[in-house]
Amino acid sequence: MATHAERNHLLVATFAETLELRDWEAFAALLAPEVVYEIPQTREVIRGRDRYVRFNAEYPGEWHVTPEVIVAEESNASMLFRWALDGESSLAIVFFEIDDGLIRKITDFWPEPYEPPPGREHLAERT
Amino acid sequence: MATHAERNHLLVATFAETLELRDWEAFAALLAPEVVYEIPQTREVIRGRDRYVRFNAEYPGEWHVTPEVIVAEESNASMLFRWALDGESSLAIVFFEIDDGLIRKITDFWPEPYEPPPGREHLAERT
């Protein structure tokens, strides 16, 4: 029998898969009705399953989600994923709070490229 | 007996704790000699335990690391943490690859605030 952690790992994989397939019915079935979605960088919060599904369904552009790492425990999980939008690709991160097989809270991060501060060239290469 | 996932969870907690304490000997003991540290946003790579410990020991400013979420499995782990630097605070994320009780790969993300694109005000509040 699968542990909670194993089931949550699969839940996150299915989250990514149903997003990629635009299978909004299957996607919604993973979410608690009162799910909360947050982007700390913009201070945006979306409350409720219907609004959050709509946010994704309405997201403009030709976008793709490809999981790179999924890590899950009993109540928390995270995913590092490649996000491609209109031919440009970057890495993004999402954390999940999961209870009783449903996603209750989603926290998304969209890191942008930046120039490193000076003073560490003696330690770091750049690829 | 603790599982691999449980031991890795503790390893990540100890990583944060030894950083915060500037206990460089205990910090180094968590790392494989050939550890690789990457910041995808700057394309910086630091290779090897000695350089990576030095990078942290030399990091300028009055900084603090406070874990918010740690998630660990058998070979991967992640941590969402609050990063305070000279009185300013933000969230940052780190992913780990762990083998045989030692950290082999560290990937860090430093997301910055940004203004949300228009077109989702009907779904998102701002806090």
XYZ file of N, CA and C in Angstrom:
762
model
N 0.841 -1.196 0.000
C 0.000 0.000 0.000
C 0.877 1.246 0.000
N 0.490 2.197 -0.829
C 1.287 3.421 -0.953
C 1.204 4.252 0.324
N 2.297 4.880 0.684
C 2.299 5.797 1.828
C 1.656 7.130 1.405
N 1.360 7.969 2.391
C 0.878 9.325 2.090
C 1.861 10.057 1.186
N 3.153 9.921 1.505
C 4.168 10.623 0.717
C 4.138 10.159 -0.736
N 4.016 8.856 -0.942
C 3.971 8.321 -2.315
C 2.722 8.804 -3.052
N 1.590 8.818 -2.337
C 0.359 9.303 -2.978
C 0.463 10.786 -3.313
N 1.107 11.554 -2.434
C 1.258 12.987 -2.706
C 2.219 13.237 -3.872
N 3.251 12.405 -3.976
C 4.168 12.503 -5.120
C 3.391 12.321 -6.430
N 2.548 11.296 -6.449
C 1.736 11.015 -7.637
C 0.733 12.143 -7.891
N 0.169 12.705 -6.825
C -0.777 13.823 -6.949
C -0.115 15.012 -7.651
N 1.120 15.309 -7.266
C 1.835 16.436 -7.886
C 2.162 16.135 -9.348
N 2.558 14.906 -9.629
C 2.818 14.513 -11.027
C 1.540 14.658 -11.859
N 0.417 14.297 -11.282
C -0.869 14.393 -11.987
C -1.287 15.852 -12.165
N -0.981 16.684 -11.174
C -1.203 18.142 -11.276
C -0.501 18.676 -12.534
N 0.779 18.335 -12.690
C 1.551 18.811 -13.844
C 0.989 18.238 -15.155
N 0.629 16.982 -15.113
C 0.163 16.296 -16.327
C -1.181 16.853 -16.803
N -2.100 17.077 -15.861
C -3.423 17.571 -16.257
C -3.354 19.028 -16.714
N -2.437 19.809 -16.106
C -2.188 21.175 -16.594
C -1.722 21.127 -18.039
N -0.720 20.298 -18.286
C -0.132 20.201 -19.628
C -1.181 19.758 -20.651
N -2.093 18.873 -20.219
C -3.146 18.368 -21.117
C -4.349 19.306 -21.208
N -4.343 20.391 -20.385
C -5.531 21.272 -20.307
C -6.778 20.436 -20.016
N -6.607 19.424 -19.178
C -7.749 18.592 -18.766
C -8.299 19.204 -17.470
N -9.121 20.239 -17.628
C -9.532 21.059 -16.477
C -10.410 20.304 -15.489
N -11.126 19.310 -15.971
C -11.953 18.524 -15.064
C -11.063 17.660 -14.155
N -10.112 16.983 -14.734
C -9.189 16.150 -13.943
C -8.317 17.025 -13.042
N -7.926 18.200 -13.552
C -7.124 19.142 -12.765
C -7.913 19.601 -11.527
N -9.165 19.991 -11.727
C -10.012 20.477 -10.626
C -10.212 19.405 -9.565
N -10.242 18.154 -9.987
C -10.485 17.050 -9.043
C -9.343 16.857 -8.039
N -8.183 17.498 -8.290
C -7.037 17.389 -7.379
C -7.076 18.456 -6.284
N -7.987 19.414 -6.426
C -7.972 20.621 -5.592
C -9.103 20.612 -4.580
N -8.824 21.079 -3.376
C -9.883 21.320 -2.402
C -10.735 22.506 -2.897
N -12.038 22.498 -2.608
C -12.900 23.610 -3.066
C -12.387 24.969 -2.591
N -11.784 25.005 -1.402
C -11.328 26.277 -0.823
C -9.823 26.493 -1.052
N -9.273 25.868 -2.072
C -7.826 25.990 -2.345
C -7.412 27.465 -2.446
N -6.204 27.743 -1.946
C -5.638 29.094 -2.015
C -4.352 29.034 -2.828
N -4.252 29.925 -3.809
C -3.074 30.016 -4.664
C -2.384 31.354 -4.408
N -1.083 31.310 -4.168
C -0.353 32.552 -3.887
C 0.899 32.680 -4.742
N 1.157 33.904 -5.167
C 2.455 34.247 -5.775
C 3.085 35.295 -4.861
N 4.003 34.902 -3.961
C 4.594 35.893 -3.052
C 5.285 37.050 -3.777
N 5.841 36.805 -4.964
C 6.573 37.860 -5.662
C 5.673 39.008 -6.115
N 4.426 38.704 -6.469
C 3.493 39.761 -6.912
C 2.486 40.098 -5.817
N 2.496 39.343 -4.738
C 1.520 39.441 -3.650
C 0.092 39.150 -4.135
N -0.035 38.349 -5.210
C -1.359 37.938 -5.679
C -1.838 36.698 -4.920
N -3.141 36.676 -4.660
C -3.788 35.527 -4.037
C -5.061 35.225 -4.812
N -5.263 33.964 -5.156
C -6.499 33.530 -5.815
C -7.163 32.518 -4.887
N -8.415 32.779 -4.564
C -9.113 31.938 -3.582
C -10.205 31.115 -4.255
N -10.146 29.803 -4.039
C -11.218 28.928 -4.509
C -10.848 28.188 -5.776
N -11.354 26.974 -5.856
C -11.043 26.076 -6.973
C -11.485 26.640 -8.313
N -12.685 27.191 -8.374
C -13.205 27.646 -9.666
C -12.346 28.768 -10.252
N -12.002 29.745 -9.394
C -11.159 30.847 -9.866
C -9.772 30.365 -10.258
N -9.230 29.434 -9.481
C -7.868 28.977 -9.780
C -7.821 28.156 -11.070
N -8.834 27.340 -11.298
C -8.899 26.596 -12.570
C -9.014 27.591 -13.725
N -9.863 28.606 -13.538
C -10.054 29.610 -14.587
C -8.753 30.382 -14.868
N -8.022 30.717 -13.810
C -6.726 31.397 -13.954
C -5.805 30.605 -14.895
N -5.778 29.294 -14.699
C -4.928 28.455 -15.551
C -5.492 28.322 -16.962
N -6.794 28.125 -17.047
C -7.430 27.938 -18.360
C -7.297 29.199 -19.213
N -7.304 30.369 -18.536
C -7.225 31.646 -19.266
C -5.785 32.096 -19.503
N -4.805 31.370 -18.934
C -3.423 31.870 -18.996
C -2.992 32.008 -20.463
N -2.611 33.216 -20.866
C -2.380 33.439 -22.295
C -1.061 32.840 -22.783
N -0.977 32.630 -24.093
C 0.264 32.154 -24.700
C 0.276 30.649 -24.837
N 1.304 30.204 -25.534
C 1.519 28.774 -25.768
C 2.483 28.297 -24.681
N 1.932 27.691 -23.619
C 2.777 27.360 -22.472
C 2.812 25.854 -22.213
N 3.939 25.430 -21.631
C 4.151 24.016 -21.307
C 4.833 23.878 -19.954
N 4.441 22.831 -19.249
C 4.964 22.519 -17.917
C 5.640 21.153 -17.972
N 6.925 21.114 -17.620
C 7.646 19.834 -17.604
C 8.314 19.661 -16.239
N 7.854 18.708 -15.436
C 8.458 18.513 -14.112
C 9.937 18.110 -14.223
N 10.782 18.701 -13.367
C 12.182 18.259 -13.268
C 12.413 17.491 -11.975
N 11.866 17.986 -10.874
C 11.992 17.292 -9.587
C 10.656 17.401 -8.857
N 10.193 16.298 -8.311
C 9.028 16.298 -7.421
C 9.479 15.689 -6.099
N 9.150 16.374 -5.002
C 9.469 15.860 -3.667
C 8.199 15.945 -2.829
N 7.836 14.870 -2.160
C 6.596 14.874 -1.383
C 6.782 14.209 -0.035
N 6.123 14.784 0.962
C 5.993 14.163 2.277
C 4.499 14.032 2.571
N 4.171 13.842 3.841
C 2.780 13.565 4.193
C 1.852 14.770 3.982
N 2.350 15.986 4.252
C 1.479 17.173 4.145
C 2.015 18.244 3.205
N 3.265 18.094 2.786
C 3.890 19.096 1.931
C 4.534 18.431 0.730
N 4.571 19.185 -0.362
C 5.273 18.702 -1.545
C 5.822 19.896 -2.297
N 6.791 19.642 -3.176
C 7.277 20.711 -4.039
C 7.638 20.148 -5.391
N 7.652 21.033 -6.363
C 8.038 20.638 -7.716
C 8.885 21.737 -8.322
N 10.025 21.334 -8.877
C 10.830 22.202 -9.733
C 10.437 21.832 -11.155
N 10.078 22.817 -11.952
C 9.610 22.486 -13.304
C 10.140 23.463 -14.331
N 10.223 22.965 -15.555
C 10.572 23.833 -16.659
C 9.278 24.418 -17.207
N 9.279 25.710 -17.358
C 8.120 26.451 -17.838
C 8.504 27.056 -19.183
N 7.786 26.653 -20.227
C 8.052 27.203 -21.553
C 6.859 28.062 -21.941
N 7.147 29.276 -22.393
C 6.081 30.198 -22.791
C 6.488 30.844 -24.105
N 5.698 30.583 -25.130
C 5.951 31.164 -26.449
C 7.406 30.953 -26.877
N 7.917 29.761 -26.632
C 9.247 29.399 -27.114
C 10.383 29.743 -26.173
N 10.126 30.542 -25.100
C 11.166 30.833 -24.102
C 10.988 29.899 -22.917
N 12.096 29.463 -22.331
C 11.976 28.499 -21.248
C 12.744 28.933 -20.011
N 12.187 28.655 -18.835
C 12.858 28.962 -17.574
C 12.442 27.944 -16.527
N 13.086 27.990 -15.367
C 12.718 27.115 -14.260
C 11.799 27.857 -13.304
N 10.831 27.158 -12.758
C 9.954 27.730 -11.750
C 9.708 26.676 -10.680
N 9.139 27.128 -9.560
C 8.994 26.248 -8.394
C 7.597 26.408 -7.816
N 7.042 25.307 -7.364
C 5.757 25.372 -6.689
C 5.798 24.499 -5.425
N 5.257 25.049 -4.346
C 5.073 24.286 -3.104
C 3.584 24.022 -2.902
N 3.285 22.861 -2.331
C 1.897 22.443 -2.100
C 1.684 22.093 -0.635
N 0.509 22.443 -0.117
C 0.027 21.862 1.134
C -1.105 20.920 0.769
N -1.005 19.689 1.259
C -1.933 18.629 0.854
C -2.564 18.041 2.109
N -3.875 17.854 2.039
C -4.564 17.244 3.171
C -5.593 16.281 2.626
N -5.526 15.054 3.085
C -6.550 14.086 2.728
C -6.667 13.925 1.209
N -5.521 13.915 0.536
C -5.496 13.654 -0.901
C -5.886 14.829 -1.780
N -6.100 16.014 -1.192
C -6.459 17.189 -1.990
C -5.482 18.329 -1.715
N -5.220 19.105 -2.745
C -4.324 20.256 -2.627
C -5.094 21.422 -2.001
N -4.563 21.930 -0.878
C -5.239 23.008 -0.122
C -4.591 24.352 -0.378
N -3.289 24.334 -0.662
C -2.542 25.599 -0.791
C -1.447 25.385 -1.818
N -1.293 26.377 -2.689
C -0.280 26.341 -3.745
C 0.489 27.649 -3.667
N 1.803 27.566 -3.633
C 2.633 28.776 -3.594
C 3.638 28.686 -4.740
N 3.567 29.652 -5.640
C 4.331 29.612 -6.885
C 5.461 30.634 -6.862
N 6.589 30.271 -7.465
C 7.732 31.184 -7.575
C 8.232 31.200 -9.018
N 8.491 32.399 -9.490
C 8.914 32.610 -10.880
C 10.223 33.404 -10.882
N 11.345 32.723 -10.644
C 12.625 33.455 -10.561
C 13.105 33.930 -11.935
N 13.591 35.155 -12.001
C 14.089 35.743 -13.244
C 15.620 35.771 -13.247
N 16.238 35.736 -14.424
C 17.706 35.873 -14.487
C 18.165 37.208 -13.891
N 19.338 37.217 -13.303
C 19.944 38.475 -12.836
C 21.463 38.362 -12.891
N 22.126 39.506 -12.848
C 23.592 39.521 -12.852
C 24.105 39.297 -11.426
N 25.093 38.415 -11.245
C 25.607 38.180 -9.888
C 26.293 39.431 -9.348
N 26.193 39.650 -8.034
C 26.940 40.757 -7.441
C 28.443 40.484 -7.551
N 29.270 41.528 -7.554
C 30.720 41.315 -7.634
C 31.249 40.707 -6.337
N 32.430 40.109 -6.412
C 33.110 39.652 -5.205
C 33.134 38.151 -5.019
N 32.594 37.388 -5.978
C 32.654 35.938 -5.820
C 33.169 35.250 -7.068
N 33.830 36.041 -7.935
C 34.377 35.497 -9.183
C 35.485 34.479 -8.901
N 36.122 34.577 -7.723
C 37.203 33.642 -7.386
C 36.643 32.255 -7.015
N 35.322 32.151 -6.820
C 34.720 30.880 -6.402
C 33.792 30.309 -7.469
N 33.130 31.190 -8.224
C 32.071 30.749 -9.137
C 32.480 30.854 -10.593
N 32.224 29.788 -11.334
C 32.272 29.854 -12.812
C 30.901 30.287 -13.297
N 30.842 30.754 -14.560
C 29.518 30.983 -15.167
C 29.382 30.108 -16.408
N 28.233 29.452 -16.499
C 28.032 28.506 -17.610
C 27.373 29.214 -18.796
N 13.553 2.638 13.199
C 14.685 3.164 12.419
C 14.186 4.188 11.396
N 14.896 5.269 11.302
C 14.478 6.336 10.382
C 14.625 5.887 8.932
N 13.700 6.324 8.082
C 13.807 6.053 6.650
C 14.833 7.011 6.034
N 15.214 6.733 4.787
C 16.082 7.662 4.045
C 15.460 9.050 3.985
N 14.141 9.086 3.727
C 13.460 10.386 3.613
C 13.549 11.153 4.933
N 13.334 10.467 6.033
C 13.404 11.123 7.342
C 14.821 11.624 7.628
N 15.809 10.805 7.289
C 17.197 11.236 7.515
C 17.550 12.440 6.637
N 17.025 12.451 5.400
C 17.308 13.577 4.514
C 16.599 14.853 4.976
N 15.406 14.693 5.535
C 14.696 15.848 6.103
C 15.549 16.486 7.218
N 16.075 15.630 8.079
C 16.923 16.107 9.175
C 18.221 16.727 8.647
N 18.763 16.132 7.584
C 19.988 16.662 6.960
C 19.768 18.095 6.479
N 18.619 18.347 5.862
C 18.315 19.690 5.348
C 18.102 20.665 6.512
N 17.421 20.217 7.554
C 17.244 21.073 8.738
C 18.604 21.427 9.344
N 19.509 20.471 9.361
C 20.853 20.703 9.914
C 21.655 21.626 9.009
N 21.464 21.506 7.709
C 22.086 22.411 6.734
C 21.724 23.861 7.085
N 20.415 24.112 7.285
C 19.956 25.476 7.615
C 20.509 25.927 8.967
N 20.497 25.018 9.918
C 20.909 25.356 11.280
C 22.406 25.682 11.360
N 23.222 24.882 10.684
C 24.671 25.121 10.741
C 25.051 26.382 9.965
N 24.309 26.673 8.872
C 24.504 27.949 8.160
C 24.229 29.118 9.108
N 23.074 29.042 9.751
C 22.644 30.131 10.645
C 23.659 30.327 11.782
N 24.232 29.209 12.264
C 25.218 29.271 13.363
C 26.636 29.604 12.884
N 26.825 29.672 11.551
C 28.181 29.844 10.984
C 29.110 28.755 11.548
N 28.561 27.551 11.709
C 29.383 26.426 12.187
C 29.917 25.710 10.948
N 31.016 26.245 10.390
C 31.484 25.797 9.076
C 31.996 24.367 9.084
N 32.472 23.908 10.212
C 32.934 22.519 10.292
C 31.746 21.554 10.199
N 30.705 21.821 10.992
C 29.503 20.976 10.959
C 28.800 21.094 9.603
N 28.799 22.304 9.024
C 28.198 22.525 7.708
C 28.929 21.687 6.648
N 30.249 21.754 6.648
C 31.055 21.014 5.659
C 30.834 19.510 5.764
N 30.567 19.026 6.967
C 30.395 17.587 7.180
C 29.132 17.045 6.506
N 28.226 17.935 6.065
C 26.992 17.499 5.388
C 27.173 17.353 3.884
N 28.320 17.816 3.388
C 28.535 17.957 1.942
C 29.491 16.905 1.407
N 29.193 16.384 0.233
C 30.156 15.527 -0.463
C 31.339 16.390 -0.902
N 32.554 15.822 -0.929
C 33.727 16.622 -1.332
C 33.543 17.266 -2.711
N 32.849 16.579 -3.604
C 32.677 17.062 -4.984
C 31.334 17.775 -5.167
N 30.753 18.280 -4.097
C 29.442 18.954 -4.177
C 29.450 20.048 -5.261
N 28.324 20.180 -5.935
C 28.155 21.221 -6.955
C 27.008 22.134 -6.526
N 27.276 23.426 -6.536
C 26.272 24.437 -6.176
C 25.945 25.267 -7.409
N 24.664 25.411 -7.706
C 24.262 26.171 -8.893
C 23.207 27.219 -8.569
N 23.337 28.374 -9.218
C 22.269 29.378 -9.226
C 21.843 29.536 -10.685
N 20.750 28.884 -11.098
C 20.347 28.973 -12.513
C 20.078 30.409 -12.972
N 19.628 31.288 -12.066
C 19.302 32.659 -12.468
C 20.527 33.463 -12.901
N 21.690 33.191 -12.288
C 22.917 33.922 -12.656
C 23.844 33.064 -13.514
N 23.488 31.804 -13.674
C 24.315 30.802 -14.364
C 25.660 30.579 -13.637
N 25.697 30.841 -12.325
C 26.902 30.575 -11.542
C 26.945 29.119 -11.075
N 28.148 28.567 -11.076
C 28.380 27.210 -10.564
C 29.607 27.248 -9.665
N 29.496 26.673 -8.481
C 30.638 26.545 -7.574
C 30.883 25.065 -7.366
N 32.112 24.633 -7.617
C 32.432 23.208 -7.566
C 33.332 22.895 -6.387
N 32.882 21.941 -5.576
C 33.734 21.448 -4.497
C 33.340 22.021 -3.149
N 33.506 21.174 -2.126
C 33.103 21.531 -0.771
C 33.834 22.760 -0.244
N 35.147 22.813 -0.465
C 35.921 23.903 0.131
C 35.480 25.269 -0.402
N 35.292 25.335 -1.729
C 34.856 26.596 -2.330
C 33.446 26.966 -1.888
N 32.595 25.951 -1.787
C 31.199 26.253 -1.425
C 31.095 26.712 0.040
N 31.865 26.099 0.917
C 31.879 26.558 2.323
C 32.402 27.994 2.375
N 33.458 28.256 1.619
C 34.036 29.602 1.597
C 33.049 30.634 1.057
N 32.305 30.252 0.021
C 31.270 31.144 -0.544
C 30.297 31.592 0.545
N 29.873 30.647 1.371
C 28.940 30.969 2.454
C 29.616 31.778 3.562
N 30.832 31.353 3.928
C 31.543 32.033 5.016
C 31.864 33.480 4.634
N 32.105 33.713 3.329
C 32.459 35.065 2.854
C 31.240 35.903 2.504
N 30.036 35.288 2.548
C 28.860 36.030 2.056
C 28.667 37.304 2.880
N 28.682 38.462 2.214
C 28.697 39.713 2.975
C 27.339 40.055 3.589
N 27.375 40.887 4.593
C 26.141 41.387 5.204
C 25.736 40.567 6.408
N 24.713 41.071 7.075
C 24.144 40.417 8.254
C 22.967 39.592 7.751
N 23.188 38.283 7.551
C 22.146 37.457 6.931
C 21.681 36.346 7.859
N 20.424 35.957 7.635
C 19.804 34.896 8.437
C 18.941 34.002 7.560
N 18.958 32.716 7.903
C 18.207 31.684 7.182
C 17.197 31.072 8.149
N 15.908 31.134 7.795
C 14.865 30.522 8.630
C 14.017 29.591 7.767
N 14.106 28.281 7.976
C 13.317 27.348 7.162
C 11.816 27.579 7.354
N 11.061 27.541 6.251
C 9.596 27.583 6.345
C 9.003 26.210 6.025
N 9.524 25.555 4.984
C 9.063 24.206 4.621
C 10.271 23.379 4.216
N 10.349 22.182 4.726
C 11.358 21.211 4.269
C 10.607 19.979 3.774
N 10.969 19.505 2.582
C 10.361 18.288 2.034
C 11.496 17.386 1.563
N 11.454 16.126 1.957
C 12.550 15.235 1.586
C 12.029 13.872 1.151
N 12.709 13.331 0.151
C 12.497 11.938 -0.253
C 13.855 11.236 -0.189
N 13.944 10.092 -0.853
C 15.161 9.278 -0.716
C 16.395 9.934 -1.340
N 16.228 10.623 -2.477
C 17.389 11.203 -3.167
C 17.284 12.707 -3.393
N 16.092 13.261 -3.148
C 15.872 14.683 -3.396
C 15.225 15.329 -2.186
N 15.519 16.610 -2.027
C 14.862 17.367 -0.964
C 14.761 18.815 -1.416
N 13.875 19.562 -0.757
C 13.797 20.990 -1.034
C 13.466 21.729 0.247
N 13.812 22.994 0.244
C 13.502 23.847 1.392
C 13.067 25.212 0.880
N 11.948 25.684 1.407
C 11.514 27.062 1.248
C 11.968 27.774 2.517
N 12.666 28.877 2.370
C 13.185 29.531 3.573
C 13.078 31.042 3.467
N 13.002 31.652 4.637
C 13.041 33.103 4.694
C 14.501 33.513 4.793
N 14.865 34.445 3.942
C 16.229 34.946 3.863
C 16.204 36.407 4.266
N 16.893 36.719 5.331
C 16.963 38.111 5.783
C 18.382 38.608 5.551
N 18.491 39.781 4.936
C 19.804 40.358 4.653
C 19.760 41.835 5.018
N 20.581 42.197 5.985
C 20.657 43.596 6.416
C 19.260 44.173 6.672
N 18.405 43.378 7.337
C 17.094 43.879 7.745
C 15.977 43.714 6.725
N 16.320 43.361 5.448
C 15.277 43.094 4.443
C 15.056 41.590 4.359
N 13.806 41.184 4.149
C 13.532 39.756 4.156
C 12.758 39.319 2.916
N 13.078 38.125 2.406
C 12.366 37.574 1.252
C 12.359 36.062 1.353
N 11.610 35.417 0.463
C 11.588 33.959 0.421
C 12.550 33.475 -0.649
N 13.211 32.363 -0.381
C 14.088 31.754 -1.369
C 13.913 30.236 -1.286
N 14.429 29.536 -2.289
C 14.190 28.098 -2.402
C 15.488 27.396 -2.735
N 15.680 26.228 -2.167
C 16.843 25.420 -2.506
C 16.408 23.967 -2.707
N 16.938 23.361 -3.761
C 16.757 21.927 -4.008
C 18.082 21.216 -3.756
N 17.993 19.991 -3.259
C 19.171 19.189 -2.937
C 19.110 17.836 -3.640
N 20.262 17.359 -4.082
C 20.406 15.951 -4.427
C 21.279 15.319 -3.354
N 20.789 14.222 -2.791
C 21.443 13.606 -1.638
C 21.732 12.153 -1.957
N 22.934 11.721 -1.619
C 23.289 10.323 -1.842
C 24.084 9.856 -0.639
N 23.629 8.772 -0.056
C 24.393 8.164 1.021
C 24.642 9.142 2.175
N 23.625 9.946 2.483
C 23.721 10.851 3.631
C 24.508 12.121 3.407
N 24.960 12.355 2.162
C 25.721 13.578 1.874
C 25.060 14.355 0.737
N 25.140 15.668 0.821
C 24.582 16.535 -0.221
C 25.555 16.589 -1.397
N 25.043 16.219 -2.578
C 25.887 16.150 -3.790
C 25.664 17.352 -4.692
N 24.438 17.914 -4.638
C 24.091 18.987 -5.577
C 23.115 19.917 -4.880
N 23.349 21.206 -5.035
C 22.504 22.232 -4.431
C 22.114 23.202 -5.531
N 20.829 23.487 -5.660
C 20.355 24.434 -6.672
C 19.508 25.484 -5.967
N 19.962 26.717 -6.075
C 19.367 27.819 -5.312
C 18.569 28.741 -6.228
N 17.464 29.264 -5.694
C 16.629 30.225 -6.431
C 16.333 31.417 -5.538
N 16.469 32.605 -6.132
C 16.286 33.871 -5.408
C 15.262 34.712 -6.151
N 13.971 34.415 -5.945
C 12.933 35.154 -6.697
C 12.769 36.583 -6.183
N 12.643 37.529 -7.099
C 12.483 38.947 -6.763
C 11.027 39.379 -6.964
N 10.569 40.384 -6.235
C 9.215 40.915 -6.476
C 9.067 41.430 -7.911
N 7.872 41.337 -8.465
C 7.588 41.929 -9.777
C 6.107 42.312 -9.837
N 5.778 43.169 -10.786
C 4.383 43.567 -10.969
C 3.661 42.524 -11.811
N 2.451 42.117 -11.410
C 1.737 41.117 -12.206
C 1.351 41.671 -13.575
N 1.342 40.819 -14.585
C 0.861 41.265 -15.900
C -0.636 41.581 -15.814
N -1.139 42.463 -16.682
C -2.570 42.774 -16.645
C -3.405 41.584 -17.127
N -4.692 41.592 -16.783
C -5.620 40.603 -17.346
C -6.073 39.542 -16.369
N -5.636 39.620 -15.097
C -6.097 38.623 -14.143
C -6.639 39.262 -12.862
N -6.931 40.552 -12.961
C -7.444 41.282 -11.793
C -8.817 40.738 -11.372
N -9.562 40.120 -12.293
C -10.877 39.563 -11.958
C -10.769 38.287 -11.134
N -9.549 37.726 -11.022
C -9.371 36.467 -10.291
C -8.503 36.639 -9.049
N -7.550 37.568 -9.106
C -6.546 37.675 -8.045
C -6.731 38.923 -7.196
N -6.693 38.748 -5.874
C -6.529 39.885 -4.949
C -5.039 40.140 -4.789
N -4.698 41.330 -4.268
C -3.299 41.571 -3.865
C -3.248 41.897 -2.386
N -2.312 41.237 -1.707
C -2.233 41.411 -0.250
C -1.276 42.539 0.103
